[in-house]
Short mmCIF file of C-alpha atoms in Angstrom, two decimals:
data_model
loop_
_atom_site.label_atom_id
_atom_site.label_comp_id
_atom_site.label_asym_id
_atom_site.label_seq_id
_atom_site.Cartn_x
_atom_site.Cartn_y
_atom_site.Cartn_z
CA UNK A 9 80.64 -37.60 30.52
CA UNK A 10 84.64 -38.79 30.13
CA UNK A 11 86.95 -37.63 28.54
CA UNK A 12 90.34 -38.31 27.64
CA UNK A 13 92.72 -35.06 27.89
CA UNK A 14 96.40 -35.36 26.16
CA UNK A 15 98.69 -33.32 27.52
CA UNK A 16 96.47 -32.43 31.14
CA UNK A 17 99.41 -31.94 33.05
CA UNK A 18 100.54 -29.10 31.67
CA UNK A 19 99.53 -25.38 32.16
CA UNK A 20 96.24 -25.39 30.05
CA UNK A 21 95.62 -28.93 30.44
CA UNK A 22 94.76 -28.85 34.05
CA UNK A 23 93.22 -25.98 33.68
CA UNK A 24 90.51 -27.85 31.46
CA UNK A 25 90.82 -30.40 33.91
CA UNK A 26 90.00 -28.65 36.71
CA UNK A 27 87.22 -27.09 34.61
CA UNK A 28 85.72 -30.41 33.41
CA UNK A 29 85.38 -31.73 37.19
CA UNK A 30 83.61 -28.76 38.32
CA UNK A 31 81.20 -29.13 35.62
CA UNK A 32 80.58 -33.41 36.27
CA UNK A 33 82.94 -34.04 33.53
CA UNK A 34 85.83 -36.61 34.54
CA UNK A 35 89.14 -36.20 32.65
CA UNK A 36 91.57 -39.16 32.24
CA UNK A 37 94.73 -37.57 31.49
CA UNK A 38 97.63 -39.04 29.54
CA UNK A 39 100.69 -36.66 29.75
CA UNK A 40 104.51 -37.71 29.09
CA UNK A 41 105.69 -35.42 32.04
CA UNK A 42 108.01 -33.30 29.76
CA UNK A 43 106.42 -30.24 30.68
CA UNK A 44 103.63 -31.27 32.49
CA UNK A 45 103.47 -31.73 36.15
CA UNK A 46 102.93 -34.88 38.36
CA UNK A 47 101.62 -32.40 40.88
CA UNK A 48 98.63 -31.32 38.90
CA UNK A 49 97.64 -34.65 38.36
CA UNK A 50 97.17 -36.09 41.66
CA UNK A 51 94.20 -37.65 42.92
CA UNK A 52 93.08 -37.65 39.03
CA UNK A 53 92.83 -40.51 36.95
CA UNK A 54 96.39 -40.26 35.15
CA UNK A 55 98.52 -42.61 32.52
CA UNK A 56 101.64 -41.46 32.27
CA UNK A 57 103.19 -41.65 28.90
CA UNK A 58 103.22 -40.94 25.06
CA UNK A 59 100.59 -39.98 22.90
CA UNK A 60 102.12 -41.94 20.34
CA UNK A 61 102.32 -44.88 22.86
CA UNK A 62 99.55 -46.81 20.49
CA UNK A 63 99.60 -49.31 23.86
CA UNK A 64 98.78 -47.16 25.89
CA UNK A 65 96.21 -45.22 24.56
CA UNK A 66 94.30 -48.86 23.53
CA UNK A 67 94.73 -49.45 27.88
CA UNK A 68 93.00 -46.54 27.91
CA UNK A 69 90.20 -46.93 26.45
CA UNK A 70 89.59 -50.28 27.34
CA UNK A 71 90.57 -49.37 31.35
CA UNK A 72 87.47 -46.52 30.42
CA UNK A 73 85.51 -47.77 27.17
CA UNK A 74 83.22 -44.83 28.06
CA UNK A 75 85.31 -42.19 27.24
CA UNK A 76 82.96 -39.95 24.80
CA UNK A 77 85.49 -37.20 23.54
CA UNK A 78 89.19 -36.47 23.35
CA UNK A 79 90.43 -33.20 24.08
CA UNK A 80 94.31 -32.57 22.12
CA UNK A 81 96.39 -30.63 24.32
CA UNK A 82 99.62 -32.28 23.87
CA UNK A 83 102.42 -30.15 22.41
CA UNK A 84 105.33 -27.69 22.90
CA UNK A 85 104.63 -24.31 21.92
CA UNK A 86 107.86 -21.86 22.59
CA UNK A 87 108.15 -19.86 19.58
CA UNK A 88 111.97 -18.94 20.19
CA UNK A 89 112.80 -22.62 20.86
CA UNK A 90 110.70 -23.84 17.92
CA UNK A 91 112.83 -21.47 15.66
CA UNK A 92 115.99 -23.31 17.00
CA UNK A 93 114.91 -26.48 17.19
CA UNK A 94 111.92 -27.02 14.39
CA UNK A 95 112.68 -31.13 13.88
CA UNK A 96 112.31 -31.47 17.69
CA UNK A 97 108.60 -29.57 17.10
CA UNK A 98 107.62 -31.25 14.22
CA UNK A 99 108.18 -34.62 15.76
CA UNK A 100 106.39 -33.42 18.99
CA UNK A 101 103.85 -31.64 17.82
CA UNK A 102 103.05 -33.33 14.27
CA UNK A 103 103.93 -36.55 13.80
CA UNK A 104 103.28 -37.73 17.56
CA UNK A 105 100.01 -36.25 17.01
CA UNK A 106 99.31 -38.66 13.57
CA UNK A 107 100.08 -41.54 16.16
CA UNK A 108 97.44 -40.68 18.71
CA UNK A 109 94.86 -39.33 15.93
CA UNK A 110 95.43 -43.43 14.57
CA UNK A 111 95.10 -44.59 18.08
CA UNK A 112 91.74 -42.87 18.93
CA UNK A 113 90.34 -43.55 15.66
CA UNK A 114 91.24 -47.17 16.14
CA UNK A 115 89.81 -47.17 19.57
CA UNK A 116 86.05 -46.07 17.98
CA UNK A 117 85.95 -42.27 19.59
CA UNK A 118 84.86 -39.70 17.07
CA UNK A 119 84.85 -36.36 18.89
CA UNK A 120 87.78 -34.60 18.75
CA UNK A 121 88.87 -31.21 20.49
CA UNK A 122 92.20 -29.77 19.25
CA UNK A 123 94.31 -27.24 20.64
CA UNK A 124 95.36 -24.84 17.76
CA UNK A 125 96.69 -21.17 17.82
CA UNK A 126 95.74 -17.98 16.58
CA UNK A 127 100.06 -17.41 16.34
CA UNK A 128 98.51 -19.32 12.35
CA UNK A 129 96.95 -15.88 10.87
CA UNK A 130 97.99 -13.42 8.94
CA UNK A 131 97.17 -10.34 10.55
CA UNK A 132 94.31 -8.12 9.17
CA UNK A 133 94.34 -4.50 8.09
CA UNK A 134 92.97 -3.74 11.90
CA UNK A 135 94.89 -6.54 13.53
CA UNK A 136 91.68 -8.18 13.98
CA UNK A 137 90.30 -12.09 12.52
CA UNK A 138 88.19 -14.16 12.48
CA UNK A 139 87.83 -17.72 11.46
CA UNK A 140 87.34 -17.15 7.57
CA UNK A 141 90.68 -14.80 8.06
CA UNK A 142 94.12 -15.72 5.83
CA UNK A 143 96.47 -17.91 7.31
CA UNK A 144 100.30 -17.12 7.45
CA UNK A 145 101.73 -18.91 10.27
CA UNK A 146 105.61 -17.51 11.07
CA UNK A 147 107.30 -19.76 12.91
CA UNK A 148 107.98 -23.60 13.06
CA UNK A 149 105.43 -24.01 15.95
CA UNK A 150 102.67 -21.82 14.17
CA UNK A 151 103.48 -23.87 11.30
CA UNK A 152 103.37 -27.44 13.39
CA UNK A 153 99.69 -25.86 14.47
CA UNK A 154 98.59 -25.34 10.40
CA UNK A 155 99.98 -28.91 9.71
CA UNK A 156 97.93 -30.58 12.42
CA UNK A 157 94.72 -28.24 10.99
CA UNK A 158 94.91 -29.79 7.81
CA UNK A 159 95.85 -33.27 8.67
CA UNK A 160 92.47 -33.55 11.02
CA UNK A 161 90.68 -31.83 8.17
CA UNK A 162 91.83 -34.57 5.94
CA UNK A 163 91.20 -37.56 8.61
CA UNK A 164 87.57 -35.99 9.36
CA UNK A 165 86.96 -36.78 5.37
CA UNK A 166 88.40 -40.19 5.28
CA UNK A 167 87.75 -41.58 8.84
CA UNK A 168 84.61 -41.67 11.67
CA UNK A 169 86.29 -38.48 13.28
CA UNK A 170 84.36 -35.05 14.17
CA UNK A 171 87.04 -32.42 15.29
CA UNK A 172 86.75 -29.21 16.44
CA UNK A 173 90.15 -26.89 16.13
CA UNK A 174 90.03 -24.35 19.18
CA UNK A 175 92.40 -21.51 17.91
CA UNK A 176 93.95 -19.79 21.05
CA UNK A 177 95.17 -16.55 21.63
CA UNK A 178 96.76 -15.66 24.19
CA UNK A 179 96.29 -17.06 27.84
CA UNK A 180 97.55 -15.83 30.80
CA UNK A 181 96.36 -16.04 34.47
CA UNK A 182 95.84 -19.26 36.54
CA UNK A 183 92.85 -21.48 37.85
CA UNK A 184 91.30 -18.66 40.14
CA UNK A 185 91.44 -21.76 43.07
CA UNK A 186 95.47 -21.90 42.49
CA UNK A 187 94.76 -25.27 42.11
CA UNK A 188 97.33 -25.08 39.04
CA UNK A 189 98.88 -22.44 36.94
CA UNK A 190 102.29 -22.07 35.11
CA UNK A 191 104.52 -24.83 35.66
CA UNK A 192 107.69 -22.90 34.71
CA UNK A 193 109.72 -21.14 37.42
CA UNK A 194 110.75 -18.70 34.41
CA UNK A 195 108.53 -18.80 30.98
CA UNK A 196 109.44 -17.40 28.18
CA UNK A 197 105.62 -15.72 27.63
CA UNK A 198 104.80 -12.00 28.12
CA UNK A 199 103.96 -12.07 31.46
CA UNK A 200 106.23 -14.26 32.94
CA UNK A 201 108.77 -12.43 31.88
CA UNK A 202 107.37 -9.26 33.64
CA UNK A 203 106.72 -11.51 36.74
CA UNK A 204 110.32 -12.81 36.77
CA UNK A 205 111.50 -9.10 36.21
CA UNK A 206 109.46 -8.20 38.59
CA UNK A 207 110.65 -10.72 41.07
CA UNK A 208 114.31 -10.45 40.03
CA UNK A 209 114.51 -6.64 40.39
CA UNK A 210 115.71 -7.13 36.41
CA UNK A 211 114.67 -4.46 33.92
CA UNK A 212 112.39 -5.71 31.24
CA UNK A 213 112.43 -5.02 27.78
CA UNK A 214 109.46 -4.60 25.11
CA UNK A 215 110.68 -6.83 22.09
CA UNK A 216 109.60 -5.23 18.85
CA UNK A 217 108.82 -1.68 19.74
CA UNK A 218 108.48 -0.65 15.29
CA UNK A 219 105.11 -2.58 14.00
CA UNK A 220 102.29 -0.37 12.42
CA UNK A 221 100.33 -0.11 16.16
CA UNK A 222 98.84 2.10 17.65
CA UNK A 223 102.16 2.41 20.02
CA UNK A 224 104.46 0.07 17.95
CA UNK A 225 104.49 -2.24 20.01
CA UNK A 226 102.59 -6.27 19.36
CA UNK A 227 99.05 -6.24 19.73
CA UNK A 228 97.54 -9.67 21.23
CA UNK A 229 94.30 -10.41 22.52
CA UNK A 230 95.08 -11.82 26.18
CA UNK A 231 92.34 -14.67 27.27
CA UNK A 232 92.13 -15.93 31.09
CA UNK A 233 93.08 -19.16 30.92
CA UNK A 234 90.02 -20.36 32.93
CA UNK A 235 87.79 -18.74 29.96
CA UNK A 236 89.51 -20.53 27.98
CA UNK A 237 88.74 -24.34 30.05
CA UNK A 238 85.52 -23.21 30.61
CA UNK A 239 84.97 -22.78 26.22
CA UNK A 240 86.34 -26.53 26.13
CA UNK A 241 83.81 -27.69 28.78
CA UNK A 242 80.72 -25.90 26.38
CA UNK A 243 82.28 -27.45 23.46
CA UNK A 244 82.39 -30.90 25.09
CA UNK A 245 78.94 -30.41 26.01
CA UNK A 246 77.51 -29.06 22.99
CA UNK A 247 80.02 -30.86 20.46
CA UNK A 248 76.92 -32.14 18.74
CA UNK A 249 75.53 -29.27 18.07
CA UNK A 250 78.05 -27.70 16.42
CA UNK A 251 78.58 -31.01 14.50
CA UNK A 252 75.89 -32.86 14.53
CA UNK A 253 76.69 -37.02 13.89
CA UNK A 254 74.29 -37.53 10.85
CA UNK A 255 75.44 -33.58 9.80
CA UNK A 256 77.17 -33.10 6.76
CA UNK A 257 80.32 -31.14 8.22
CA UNK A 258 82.82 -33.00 10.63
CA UNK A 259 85.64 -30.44 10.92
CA UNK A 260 84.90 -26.92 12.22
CA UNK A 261 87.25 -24.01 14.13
CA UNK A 262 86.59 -21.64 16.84
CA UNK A 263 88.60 -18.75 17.69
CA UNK A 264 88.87 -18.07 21.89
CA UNK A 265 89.30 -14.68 22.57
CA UNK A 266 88.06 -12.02 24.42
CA UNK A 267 87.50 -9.65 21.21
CA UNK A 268 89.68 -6.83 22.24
CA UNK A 269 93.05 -6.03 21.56
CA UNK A 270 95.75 -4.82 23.72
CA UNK A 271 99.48 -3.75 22.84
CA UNK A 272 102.56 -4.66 24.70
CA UNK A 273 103.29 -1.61 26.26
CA UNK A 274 99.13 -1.42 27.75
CA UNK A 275 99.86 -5.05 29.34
CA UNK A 276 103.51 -3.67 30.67
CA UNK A 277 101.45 -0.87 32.24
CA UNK A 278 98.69 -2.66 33.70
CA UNK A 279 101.15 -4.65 35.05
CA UNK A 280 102.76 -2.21 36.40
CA UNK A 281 99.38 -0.98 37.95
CA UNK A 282 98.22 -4.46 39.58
CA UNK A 283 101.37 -5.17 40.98
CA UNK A 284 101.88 -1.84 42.46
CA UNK A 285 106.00 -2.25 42.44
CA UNK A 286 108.99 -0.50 40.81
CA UNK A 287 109.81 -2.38 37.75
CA UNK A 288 112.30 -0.44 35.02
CA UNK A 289 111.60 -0.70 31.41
CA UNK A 290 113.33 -0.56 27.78
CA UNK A 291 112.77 -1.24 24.35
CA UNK A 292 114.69 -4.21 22.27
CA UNK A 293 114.91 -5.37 18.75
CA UNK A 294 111.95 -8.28 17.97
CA UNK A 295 112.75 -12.03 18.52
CA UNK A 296 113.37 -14.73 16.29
CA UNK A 297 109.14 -15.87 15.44
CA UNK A 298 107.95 -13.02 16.73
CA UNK A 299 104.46 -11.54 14.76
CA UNK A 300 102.78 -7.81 15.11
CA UNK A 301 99.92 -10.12 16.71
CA UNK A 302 96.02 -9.90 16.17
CA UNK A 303 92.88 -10.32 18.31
CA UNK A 304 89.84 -11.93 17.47
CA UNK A 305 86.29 -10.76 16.84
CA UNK A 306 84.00 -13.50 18.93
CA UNK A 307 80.90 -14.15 17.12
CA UNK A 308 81.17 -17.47 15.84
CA UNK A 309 82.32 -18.66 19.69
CA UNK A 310 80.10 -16.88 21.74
CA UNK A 311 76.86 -18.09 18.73
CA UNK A 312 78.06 -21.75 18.93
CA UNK A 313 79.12 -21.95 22.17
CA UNK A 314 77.14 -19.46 24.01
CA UNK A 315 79.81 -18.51 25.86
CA UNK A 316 81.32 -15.46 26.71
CA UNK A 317 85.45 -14.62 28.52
CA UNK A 318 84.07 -13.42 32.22
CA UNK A 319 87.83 -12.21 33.96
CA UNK A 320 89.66 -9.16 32.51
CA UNK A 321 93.30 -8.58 31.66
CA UNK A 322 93.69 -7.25 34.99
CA UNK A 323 92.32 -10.18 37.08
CA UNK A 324 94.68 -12.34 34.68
CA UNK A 325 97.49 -10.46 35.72
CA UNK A 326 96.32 -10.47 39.78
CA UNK A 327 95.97 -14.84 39.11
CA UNK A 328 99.16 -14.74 37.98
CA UNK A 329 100.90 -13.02 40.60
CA UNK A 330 99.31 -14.64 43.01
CA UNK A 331 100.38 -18.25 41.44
CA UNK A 332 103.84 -17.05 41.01
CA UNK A 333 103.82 -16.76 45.24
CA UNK A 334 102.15 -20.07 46.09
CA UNK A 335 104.14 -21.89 43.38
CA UNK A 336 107.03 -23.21 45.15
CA UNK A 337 104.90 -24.00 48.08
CA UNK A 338 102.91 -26.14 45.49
CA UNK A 339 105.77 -27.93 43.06
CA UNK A 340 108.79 -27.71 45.53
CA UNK A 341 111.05 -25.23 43.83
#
């Protein structure tokens, strides 16, 4: 199997990446470099470019006409910076994405894997969804995620397109070979904020410390990231079983999770346990985008996919550490 990833130089990406060539899947990657890394791409098969580049992606496929699936991982997704700068997301995320879903329709390749978020639901009574669950996305990047939802909905109606919408939570940790991992020398997520606190000696502070939790801090459901490449590599391989060619559905969504929820202040502190170091701590008034949260309950994953999250919160937390020392041994900086 091939299959073309958008956007697999970046953090998740090359995660999949990596996960697909363990498995006997080969990726071609097409990745604009924005945010992505030329490191995590070498010795792969890579384009470097747009995904609205209609060129390009027609070089593609005819440089690898045997490309069976396309995997849509192309997009910023800071929630901060998407509140400051929402027509720089919606042309990213949306209407770059309308180019490529032209381009690969054009180009005869029906299976589609998109990257979606779970940052689109309205959080239940318990803080927990599921697929059926309201939406009520918050911020312009949760919104650019709805959008793209509905547009592939749409094109799955009018078009030979299949797509299945993977709705992330949250990821954290690295591929458990450091073979990649966060590209940024300072995110802006949870945890690499505590890692840069951590490193800098800073204090960190708990944003939103009032919702209705069970400590008042956010609640999020906190996936290792390679779970999460290993769910795209069973729904690349069993993409026509959850929809079947001559079936009479073509769009479905998956939520990856691990099924259990965990609040700020439980990550700060297990943290604070893996690491084993000093790092101070205070409350602070929520961010601009910023959501109570939700985690997911798993059936509909685990039945389609029959796959279930192996590596805890705590192993997420020791990957990530461990990246954040090898990093600038592996990118330079």
């Amino acid at each position: 199997m091939k299959v073309l990833i958008a956007g697999g130089a970046g953090f998740i990406g090359s995660t999949m990446a990596s996960a697909c060539i363990d498995s006997g899947i080969t990726p071609v990657i097409v990745d604009n470099l924005v945010t992505g890394r030329a490191e995590y791409v070498r010795d792969r098969l890579f384009y470097e470019g747009d995904i609205a580049d209609g060129a390009l992606i027609d070089r593609i496929f005819a440089d690898h006409p045997d490309i069976t699936a396309v995997v849509h991982a192309a997009a910023l997704i800071v929630v901060p910076e998407s509140v400051a700068e929402p027509v720089r997301y919606y042309r990213e995320n949306v209407a770059k994405s309308l180019d490529l879903i032209a381009h690969v329709t054009r180009n005869g390749c029906d299976r589609y894997l998109f990257s979606s978020s779970a940052s689109i639901y309205a959080p239940g009574a318990d803080f927990t969804v599921d697929e059926t669950s309201a939406l009520r996305p918050e911020s312009p990047y949760a919104r650019t995620k709805a959008v793209m939802e509905w547009v592939l909905e749409d094109c799955t109606n009018a078009y030979d397109l299949r797509v299945i919408s993977l709705r992330y939570f949250n990821p954290i940790g690295a591929d458990p070979k450091m073979r990649t991992g966060l590209q940024h020398a300072q995110p802006t997520h949870l945890l690499g904020r505590l890692i840069t606190a951590l490193e800098a000696g800073d204090e960190f502070r708990i944003t939103g410390t009032d919702w209705p939790t069970r400590d008042g801090s956010g609640i999020r459901d906190f996936i290792h990231v390679w779970d999460l490449a290993r769910a795209h590599v069973e729904a690349l391989r069993r993409f026509d079983e959850v929809l079947p060619a001559d079936g009479d559905r073509k769009y479905d969504v998956l939520n990856l999770g691990t099924g259990t929820g965990t609040t700020v202040r439980e990550f700060v502190t297990a943290f604070q346990r893996v690491a084993d170091r000093p790092l101070r701590v205070s409350d602070a008034p929520s961010r601009p985008g910023d959501v109570v949260g939700s985690y997911t309950r798993t059936d509909k994953a685990h039945a389609a996919l029959d796959w279930t999250p192996d590596y805890t919160v705590e192993d997420g937390i020791r990957h990530s550490l461990e990246w954040a020392a090898l990093r600038p041994s592996i990118l330079g900086e």
